[in-house]
Amino acid sequence: MMYMFLIVGLGNPGKEYQKTRHNAGFMALDEFQQKHDFPEFRLSRKHSSLVSEGILGETKVILAKPQTFMNNSGKAVQSLLKLSLGKTKLSLVVIHDDIDIPLGKVKTSRGSGSAGHKGVDSIIQALGTKDFTRIRIGIQPATGKLENVEDFVLKKFSKKEQNMLSAALEKSCQAITMILTENLEKQ
């Protein structure tokens, strides 16, 4: 039985949302895809996602960027998970922005609640479980959490924030690689 990872980056589709804080998950997958020479992302209408598939070691890895908008991410993830039923052992990893973590920091967790993140909440609701790994990319400004989070997450990173964002995306790629490596060692 082959082992497979579905790694989902959360964000919103469309040019107007590119490089916004809420699209940190998309950015992390783009970085990982480039670093590991995965094929370009292609639209899978069936799964409402941009998808890139590759093999790392002996593990099949599917990178997916749902095109359903953040609040409906669960629909796309549920569809993608049906791909592997019965054929493989599957691990789900979700990468997303987190307003409760300072910009530049990255945290990994498993089995935790959504903490108000609507994309993660959509996935938990669609799957009926929170038993998956999350890589949380901090987007909180140095001044602390803001009152109007909805407007803030849809704004682009400032030039001043770019270095910290780049460091966080690098840490995210390292976290993905570590998760893949640790799971392979357990087989």
PDB file of C-alpha atoms in Angstrom, residues 61-131:
ATOM      1  CA  VAL A  61       2.444  14.076  -2.628  1.00  0.00           C
ATOM      2  CA  ILE A  62      -0.540  16.045  -3.886  1.00  0.00           C
ATOM      3  CA  LEU A  63      -0.364  19.807  -3.450  1.00  0.00           C
ATOM      4  CA  ALA A  64      -3.762  21.502  -3.672  1.00  0.00           C
ATOM      5  CA  LYS A  65      -4.984  25.078  -3.620  1.00  0.00           C
ATOM      6  CA  PRO A  66      -8.805  25.060  -3.328  1.00  0.00           C
ATOM      7  CA  GLN A  67     -10.502  27.497  -5.683  1.00  0.00           C
ATOM      8  CA  THR A  68     -13.726  27.585  -3.649  1.00  0.00           C
ATOM      9  CA  PHE A  69     -12.846  30.678  -1.604  1.00  0.00           C
ATOM     10  CA  MET A  70     -11.583  30.331   1.949  1.00  0.00           C
ATOM     11  CA  ASN A  71     -14.913  29.810   3.723  1.00  0.00           C
ATOM     12  CA  ASN A  72     -15.790  26.824   1.501  1.00  0.00           C
ATOM     13  CA  SER A  73     -12.401  25.079   1.517  1.00  0.00           C
ATOM     14  CA  GLY A  74     -13.907  21.963   3.123  1.00  0.00           C
ATOM     15  CA  LYS A  75     -15.854  21.120  -0.031  1.00  0.00           C
ATOM     16  CA  ALA A  76     -12.666  20.912  -2.130  1.00  0.00           C
ATOM     17  CA  VAL A  77     -10.692  19.049   0.570  1.00  0.00           C
ATOM     18  CA  GLN A  78     -13.475  16.473   0.985  1.00  0.00           C
ATOM     19  CA  SER A  79     -13.491  15.890  -2.788  1.00  0.00           C
ATOM     20  CA  LEU A  80      -9.688  15.547  -2.907  1.00  0.00           C
ATOM     21  CA  LEU A  81      -9.685  13.031  -0.031  1.00  0.00           C
ATOM     22  CA  LYS A  82     -12.045  10.752  -1.970  1.00  0.00           C
ATOM     23  CA  LEU A  83      -9.225  10.326  -4.533  1.00  0.00           C
ATOM     24  CA  SER A  84      -7.310   7.964  -2.320  1.00  0.00           C
ATOM     25  CA  LEU A  85      -9.918   5.926  -0.486  1.00  0.00           C
ATOM     26  CA  GLY A  86      -8.872   2.293  -0.217  1.00  0.00           C
ATOM     27  CA  LYS A  87      -5.773   2.595  -2.416  1.00  0.00           C
ATOM     28  CA  THR A  88      -3.360   4.272  -0.049  1.00  0.00           C
ATOM     29  CA  LYS A  89      -2.722   5.390   3.470  1.00  0.00           C
ATOM     30  CA  LEU A  90      -3.324   9.128   3.427  1.00  0.00           C
ATOM     31  CA  SER A  91      -2.189  12.011   5.613  1.00  0.00           C
ATOM     32  CA  LEU A  92      -3.759  15.454   5.346  1.00  0.00           C
ATOM     33  CA  VAL A  93      -1.734  18.592   6.012  1.00  0.00           C
ATOM     34  CA  VAL A  94      -3.387  22.029   5.849  1.00  0.00           C
ATOM     35  CA  ILE A  95      -1.301  25.210   5.603  1.00  0.00           C
ATOM     36  CA  HIS A  96      -2.919  28.539   6.417  1.00  0.00           C
ATOM     37  CA  ASP A  97      -2.482  32.042   7.808  1.00  0.00           C
ATOM     38  CA  ASP A  98      -2.960  32.586  11.548  1.00  0.00           C
ATOM     39  CA  ILE A  99      -3.698  36.013  13.031  1.00  0.00           C
ATOM     40  CA  ASP A 100      -2.848  34.769  16.552  1.00  0.00           C
ATOM     41  CA  ILE A 101       0.805  34.092  15.627  1.00  0.00           C
ATOM     42  CA  PRO A 102       3.285  36.957  15.031  1.00  0.00           C
ATOM     43  CA  LEU A 103       4.409  37.549  11.443  1.00  0.00           C
ATOM     44  CA  GLY A 104       7.492  35.482  10.641  1.00  0.00           C
ATOM     45  CA  LYS A 105       6.635  32.643  13.047  1.00  0.00           C
ATOM     46  CA  VAL A 106       5.310  29.226  12.006  1.00  0.00           C
ATOM     47  CA  LYS A 107       3.647  26.661  14.257  1.00  0.00           C
ATOM     48  CA  THR A 108       2.603  23.095  13.595  1.00  0.00           C
ATOM     49  CA  SER A 109      -0.303  21.430  15.356  1.00  0.00           C
ATOM     50  CA  ARG A 110      -2.478  18.358  15.042  1.00  0.00           C
ATOM     51  CA  GLY A 111      -6.076  17.760  16.064  1.00  0.00           C
ATOM     52  CA  SER A 112      -6.718  21.311  17.241  1.00  0.00           C
ATOM     53  CA  GLY A 113      -9.840  23.414  16.700  1.00  0.00           C
ATOM     54  CA  SER A 114     -10.173  26.135  14.086  1.00  0.00           C
ATOM     55  CA  ALA A 115      -9.565  29.056  16.527  1.00  0.00           C
ATOM     56  CA  GLY A 116     -11.998  31.069  14.416  1.00  0.00           C
ATOM     57  CA  HIS A 117     -10.253  30.462  11.071  1.00  0.00           C
ATOM     58  CA  LYS A 118     -13.174  30.041   8.684  1.00  0.00           C
ATOM     59  CA  GLY A 119     -11.223  27.991   6.121  1.00  0.00           C
ATOM     60  CA  VAL A 120     -10.102  25.489   8.772  1.00  0.00           C
ATOM     61  CA  ASP A 121     -13.602  25.460  10.247  1.00  0.00           C
ATOM     62  CA  SER A 122     -15.018  24.599   6.806  1.00  0.00           C
ATOM     63  CA  ILE A 123     -12.614  21.645   6.538  1.00  0.00           C
ATOM     64  CA  ILE A 124     -13.452  20.385  10.051  1.00  0.00           C
ATOM     65  CA  GLN A 125     -17.177  20.623   9.275  1.00  0.00           C
ATOM     66  CA  ALA A 126     -16.858  18.868   5.884  1.00  0.00           C
ATOM     67  CA  LEU A 127     -14.668  16.041   7.204  1.00  0.00           C
ATOM     68  CA  GLY A 128     -16.358  15.677  10.583  1.00  0.00           C
ATOM     69  CA  THR A 129     -12.942  15.601  12.259  1.00  0.00           C
ATOM     70  CA  LYS A 130     -10.097  17.863  13.298  1.00  0.00           C
ATOM     71  CA  ASP A 131      -7.613  14.986  13.171  1.00  0.00           C
TER      72      ASP A 131
END
